[in-house]
Amino acid sequence: MGEHYRIVIADDEAILCMDLKEILEEAGHQVVGIAGDGLLALELVKQKKPDLAILDVKMPKLDGLQAAKMIAHENMAPVVLLTAFGDAEIIEKAKKSNVFGYVIKPVEEKTLFPAIQIAVSQFRNKMEIAGRIKNMERELASRKIIDRAKSLLIEHYEMTEKEAHHKIQEVSMKRGLPLSEVAQRMIKEIMKKQNR
């Protein structure tokens, strides 16, 4: 098996946790936390920042589905659910909880390990896409600010677009600041002068 992961496991049956821990550690994974209820599982995932959380569906205080939903909402880790039932209702709820995998008890290596691999891989893809979107949004916002500063320079200092852009670049290089920050400061300055 390829990569080894840091994993939090949660099940209210202690014996099942021990079995699961053994299976995972024999495969080279590291169990960084064990919980007997959903609340503790949530806390452990927050503290330990694991690569994956394996949660039983039915647990006291907070069931696995609710814990999974909260973990997914904060993008803390991918969750694989364990359940004794493969019924349609639980599968529907699991989909709504943004879980990344689903394993029916009794847990067997042949179903558990593929579920783990897929969950971690899908989660990483999701995070990468989210990161790319954030960068694109940032770039777009920067471009808008720079365009606004350019149009104000053109309007108030009768510059050409090329001169306005050059001015922003010049100040950026002189002060060692990003273009968008220089543009933002210029906008403030021009607006201040305008309101005098």
mmCIF file of C-alpha atoms in Angstrom:
data_model
loop_
_atom_site.group_PDB
_atom_site.id
_atom_site.type_symbol
_atom_site.label_atom_id
_atom_site.label_comp_id
_atom_site.label_asym_id
_atom_site.label_seq_id
_atom_site.Cartn_x
_atom_site.Cartn_y
_atom_site.Cartn_z
ATOM 1 C CA MET A 1 0.000 0.000 0.000
ATOM 2 C CA GLY A 2 1.208 3.497 -0.845
ATOM 3 C CA GLU A 3 0.937 6.359 1.589
ATOM 4 C CA HIS A 4 0.525 6.154 5.322
ATOM 5 C CA TYR A 5 -1.981 8.425 7.029
ATOM 6 C CA ARG A 6 -2.615 9.953 10.428
ATOM 7 C CA ILE A 7 -6.092 8.815 11.447
ATOM 8 C CA VAL A 8 -8.657 9.553 14.162
ATOM 9 C CA ILE A 9 -11.131 6.758 14.836
ATOM 10 C CA ALA A 10 -14.421 6.964 16.719
ATOM 11 C CA ASP A 11 -16.814 4.235 17.776
ATOM 12 C CA ASP A 12 -18.674 3.754 21.050
ATOM 13 C CA GLU A 13 -17.629 0.083 21.071
ATOM 14 C CA ALA A 14 -14.116 0.097 22.541
ATOM 15 C CA ILE A 15 -13.359 -3.374 21.212
ATOM 16 C CA LEU A 16 -14.137 -2.275 17.671
ATOM 17 C CA CYS A 17 -11.815 0.718 18.082
ATOM 18 C CA MET A 18 -9.010 -1.560 19.210
ATOM 19 C CA ASP A 19 -9.541 -3.924 16.260
ATOM 20 C CA LEU A 20 -9.606 -1.019 13.828
ATOM 21 C CA LYS A 21 -6.483 0.520 15.379
ATOM 22 C CA GLU A 22 -4.669 -2.810 14.972
ATOM 23 C CA ILE A 23 -5.722 -3.197 11.304
ATOM 24 C CA LEU A 24 -4.651 0.370 10.516
ATOM 25 C CA GLU A 25 -1.330 0.250 12.364
ATOM 26 C CA GLU A 26 -0.393 -3.095 10.819
ATOM 27 C CA ALA A 27 -0.823 -1.378 7.442
ATOM 28 C CA GLY A 28 1.556 1.402 8.533
ATOM 29 C CA HIS A 29 -1.002 4.087 9.403
ATOM 30 C CA GLN A 30 -0.795 6.069 12.621
ATOM 31 C CA VAL A 31 -3.884 6.277 14.849
ATOM 32 C CA VAL A 32 -3.528 9.710 16.473
ATOM 33 C CA GLY A 33 -6.776 9.648 18.438
ATOM 34 C CA ILE A 34 -9.579 7.346 19.556
ATOM 35 C CA ALA A 35 -13.008 8.591 20.632
ATOM 36 C CA GLY A 36 -16.061 6.883 22.064
ATOM 37 C CA ASP A 37 -18.512 9.593 21.043
ATOM 38 C CA GLY A 38 -19.017 12.139 18.271
ATOM 39 C CA LEU A 39 -18.171 15.198 20.381
ATOM 40 C CA LEU A 40 -14.790 13.848 21.412
ATOM 41 C CA ALA A 41 -14.189 12.769 17.788
ATOM 42 C CA LEU A 42 -14.841 16.338 16.643
ATOM 43 C CA GLU A 43 -12.453 17.693 19.304
ATOM 44 C CA LEU A 44 -9.725 15.193 18.355
ATOM 45 C CA VAL A 45 -10.002 16.064 14.661
ATOM 46 C CA LYS A 46 -9.682 19.789 15.543
ATOM 47 C CA GLN A 47 -6.630 19.168 17.773
ATOM 48 C CA LYS A 48 -4.763 16.451 15.885
ATOM 49 C CA LYS A 49 -5.471 17.628 12.301
ATOM 50 C CA PRO A 50 -5.431 14.063 10.921
ATOM 51 C CA ASP A 51 -5.361 13.041 7.259
ATOM 52 C CA LEU A 52 -8.617 11.145 7.821
ATOM 53 C CA ALA A 53 -11.351 10.458 10.378
ATOM 54 C CA ILE A 54 -13.166 7.120 10.561
ATOM 55 C CA LEU A 55 -16.447 7.555 12.443
ATOM 56 C CA ASP A 56 -19.165 5.121 13.406
ATOM 57 C CA VAL A 57 -22.634 6.328 12.418
ATOM 58 C CA LYS A 58 -24.327 5.550 15.728
ATOM 59 C CA MET A 59 -22.555 7.193 18.667
ATOM 60 C CA PRO A 60 -23.655 9.015 21.828
ATOM 61 C CA LYS A 61 -23.622 12.826 22.297
ATOM 62 C CA LEU A 62 -23.170 13.467 18.575
ATOM 63 C CA ASP A 63 -23.676 10.796 15.950
ATOM 64 C CA GLY A 64 -21.148 10.136 13.201
ATOM 65 C CA LEU A 65 -23.280 11.875 10.568
ATOM 66 C CA GLN A 66 -23.534 15.114 12.563
ATOM 67 C CA ALA A 67 -19.832 15.028 13.456
ATOM 68 C CA ALA A 68 -18.979 14.354 9.792
ATOM 69 C CA LYS A 69 -21.081 17.332 8.705
ATOM 70 C CA MET A 70 -19.242 19.649 11.132
ATOM 71 C CA ILE A 71 -15.819 18.296 10.140
ATOM 72 C CA ALA A 72 -16.687 18.722 6.438
ATOM 73 C CA HIS A 73 -18.047 22.239 6.992
ATOM 74 C CA GLU A 74 -14.693 23.323 8.408
ATOM 75 C CA ASN A 75 -12.724 21.295 5.808
ATOM 76 C CA MET A 76 -10.780 19.668 8.650
ATOM 77 C CA ALA A 77 -10.394 16.158 7.199
ATOM 78 C CA PRO A 78 -12.154 13.640 4.983
ATOM 79 C CA VAL A 79 -14.524 11.322 6.852
ATOM 80 C CA VAL A 80 -15.184 7.637 6.221
ATOM 81 C CA LEU A 81 -18.323 6.381 7.976
ATOM 82 C CA LEU A 82 -18.687 2.958 9.558
ATOM 83 C CA THR A 83 -22.116 1.454 9.838
ATOM 84 C CA ALA A 84 -23.742 -1.860 10.590
ATOM 85 C CA PHE A 85 -26.549 -0.965 8.206
ATOM 86 C CA GLY A 86 -26.348 -0.406 4.468
ATOM 87 C CA ASP A 87 -29.859 1.002 4.270
ATOM 88 C CA ALA A 88 -30.874 3.684 1.800
ATOM 89 C CA GLU A 89 -31.795 6.242 4.484
ATOM 90 C CA ILE A 90 -28.335 6.192 6.060
ATOM 91 C CA ILE A 91 -26.679 6.375 2.631
ATOM 92 C CA GLU A 92 -28.846 9.424 1.789
ATOM 93 C CA LYS A 93 -27.895 11.108 5.079
ATOM 94 C CA ALA A 94 -24.232 10.240 4.490
ATOM 95 C CA LYS A 95 -24.310 11.988 1.106
ATOM 96 C CA LYS A 96 -25.717 15.124 2.748
ATOM 97 C CA SER A 97 -23.003 15.014 5.432
ATOM 98 C CA ASN A 98 -20.262 15.355 2.799
ATOM 99 C CA VAL A 99 -18.562 12.127 3.818
ATOM 100 C CA PHE A 100 -15.873 10.773 1.523
ATOM 101 C CA GLY A 101 -16.445 7.087 2.100
ATOM 102 C CA TYR A 102 -18.666 4.482 3.604
ATOM 103 C CA VAL A 103 -17.738 1.054 5.030
ATOM 104 C CA ILE A 104 -20.171 -1.558 6.315
ATOM 105 C CA LYS A 105 -19.316 -3.505 9.471
ATOM 106 C CA PRO A 106 -17.739 -5.908 10.167
ATOM 107 C CA VAL A 107 -14.779 -3.932 8.845
ATOM 108 C CA GLU A 108 -12.623 -5.837 6.387
ATOM 109 C CA GLU A 109 -9.298 -4.670 4.996
ATOM 110 C CA LYS A 110 -10.414 -5.241 1.405
ATOM 111 C CA THR A 111 -13.210 -2.653 1.774
ATOM 112 C CA LEU A 112 -11.566 -0.348 4.323
ATOM 113 C CA PHE A 113 -8.277 0.411 2.563
ATOM 114 C CA PRO A 114 -9.743 1.368 -0.830
ATOM 115 C CA ALA A 115 -12.265 3.602 1.010
ATOM 116 C CA ILE A 116 -9.389 5.314 2.875
ATOM 117 C CA GLN A 117 -7.324 5.859 -0.296
ATOM 118 C CA ILE A 118 -10.273 7.292 -2.230
ATOM 119 C CA ALA A 119 -11.399 9.511 0.675
ATOM 120 C CA VAL A 120 -7.966 11.107 1.153
ATOM 121 C CA SER A 121 -7.454 11.535 -2.590
ATOM 122 C CA GLN A 122 -10.900 13.098 -3.174
ATOM 123 C CA PHE A 123 -10.439 15.422 -0.185
ATOM 124 C CA ARG A 124 -7.053 16.600 -1.495
ATOM 125 C CA ASN A 125 -8.596 17.262 -4.920
ATOM 126 C CA LYS A 126 -11.401 19.241 -3.313
ATOM 127 C CA MET A 127 -8.936 21.341 -1.292
ATOM 128 C CA GLU A 128 -6.750 21.957 -4.353
ATOM 129 C CA ILE A 129 -9.732 23.148 -6.387
ATOM 130 C CA ALA A 130 -10.908 25.365 -3.515
ATOM 131 C CA GLY A 131 -7.396 26.853 -3.326
ATOM 132 C CA ARG A 132 -7.345 27.540 -7.050
ATOM 133 C CA ILE A 133 -10.734 29.237 -6.892
ATOM 134 C CA LYS A 134 -9.545 31.431 -3.995
ATOM 135 C CA ASN A 135 -6.449 32.451 -5.978
ATOM 136 C CA MET A 136 -8.553 33.277 -9.029
ATOM 137 C CA GLU A 137 -10.911 35.376 -6.899
ATOM 138 C CA ARG A 138 -7.920 37.187 -5.384
ATOM 139 C CA GLU A 139 -6.417 37.847 -8.815
ATOM 140 C CA LEU A 140 -9.729 39.135 -10.123
ATOM 141 C CA ALA A 141 -10.145 41.452 -7.122
ATOM 142 C CA SER A 142 -6.571 42.748 -7.622
ATOM 143 C CA ARG A 143 -7.183 43.361 -11.294
ATOM 144 C CA LYS A 144 -10.349 45.335 -10.511
ATOM 145 C CA ILE A 145 -8.485 47.518 -7.996
ATOM 146 C CA ILE A 146 -5.624 48.152 -10.450
ATOM 147 C CA ASP A 147 -8.094 49.022 -13.244
ATOM 148 C CA ARG A 148 -9.933 51.425 -10.907
ATOM 149 C CA ALA A 149 -6.656 53.142 -9.950
ATOM 150 C CA LYS A 150 -5.651 53.390 -13.620
ATOM 151 C CA SER A 151 -8.952 54.981 -14.606
ATOM 152 C CA LEU A 152 -8.660 57.517 -11.756
ATOM 153 C CA LEU A 153 -5.083 58.390 -12.783
ATOM 154 C CA ILE A 154 -6.246 58.825 -16.405
ATOM 155 C CA GLU A 155 -9.184 60.987 -15.300
ATOM 156 C CA HIS A 156 -7.393 63.190 -12.730
ATOM 157 C CA TYR A 157 -3.871 63.425 -14.112
ATOM 158 C CA GLU A 158 -4.658 63.197 -17.817
ATOM 159 C CA MET A 159 -2.400 60.204 -18.269
ATOM 160 C CA THR A 160 -2.691 57.558 -20.974
ATOM 161 C CA GLU A 161 -3.545 54.036 -19.848
ATOM 162 C CA LYS A 162 0.064 53.002 -20.478
ATOM 163 C CA GLU A 163 1.396 55.895 -18.341
ATOM 164 C CA ALA A 164 -1.063 55.116 -15.554
ATOM 165 C CA HIS A 165 -0.033 51.457 -15.521
ATOM 166 C CA HIS A 166 3.651 52.419 -15.595
ATOM 167 C CA LYS A 167 3.108 54.796 -12.651
ATOM 168 C CA ILE A 168 1.537 52.042 -10.539
ATOM 169 C CA GLN A 169 4.379 49.639 -11.451
ATOM 170 C CA GLU A 170 7.003 52.253 -10.654
ATOM 171 C CA VAL A 171 5.621 52.956 -7.167
ATOM 172 C CA SER A 172 5.198 49.220 -6.582
ATOM 173 C CA MET A 173 8.865 48.552 -7.385
ATOM 174 C CA LYS A 174 10.130 51.535 -5.406
ATOM 175 C CA ARG A 175 8.229 50.622 -2.263
ATOM 176 C CA GLY A 176 8.400 46.851 -2.689
ATOM 177 C CA LEU A 177 4.617 46.538 -2.448
ATOM 178 C CA PRO A 178 2.190 44.463 -4.519
ATOM 179 C CA LEU A 179 0.518 46.293 -7.407
ATOM 180 C CA SER A 180 -2.934 45.901 -5.856
ATOM 181 C CA GLU A 181 -1.801 47.495 -2.588
ATOM 182 C CA VAL A 182 -0.243 50.460 -4.418
ATOM 183 C CA ALA A 183 -3.408 50.798 -6.501
ATOM 184 C CA GLN A 184 -5.547 50.775 -3.356
ATOM 185 C CA ARG A 185 -3.425 53.535 -1.765
ATOM 186 C CA MET A 186 -3.587 55.622 -4.942
ATOM 187 C CA ILE A 187 -7.365 55.298 -5.037
ATOM 188 C CA LYS A 188 -7.545 56.527 -1.415
ATOM 189 C CA GLU A 189 -5.221 59.451 -2.143
ATOM 190 C CA ILE A 190 -7.104 60.552 -5.249
ATOM 191 C CA MET A 191 -10.471 60.230 -3.508
ATOM 192 C CA LYS A 192 -9.147 62.295 -0.579
ATOM 193 C CA LYS A 193 -7.985 65.065 -2.942
ATOM 194 C CA GLN A 194 -11.323 64.931 -4.729
ATOM 195 C CA ASN A 195 -13.267 65.407 -1.509
ATOM 196 C CA ARG A 196 -11.261 68.430 -0.370
#
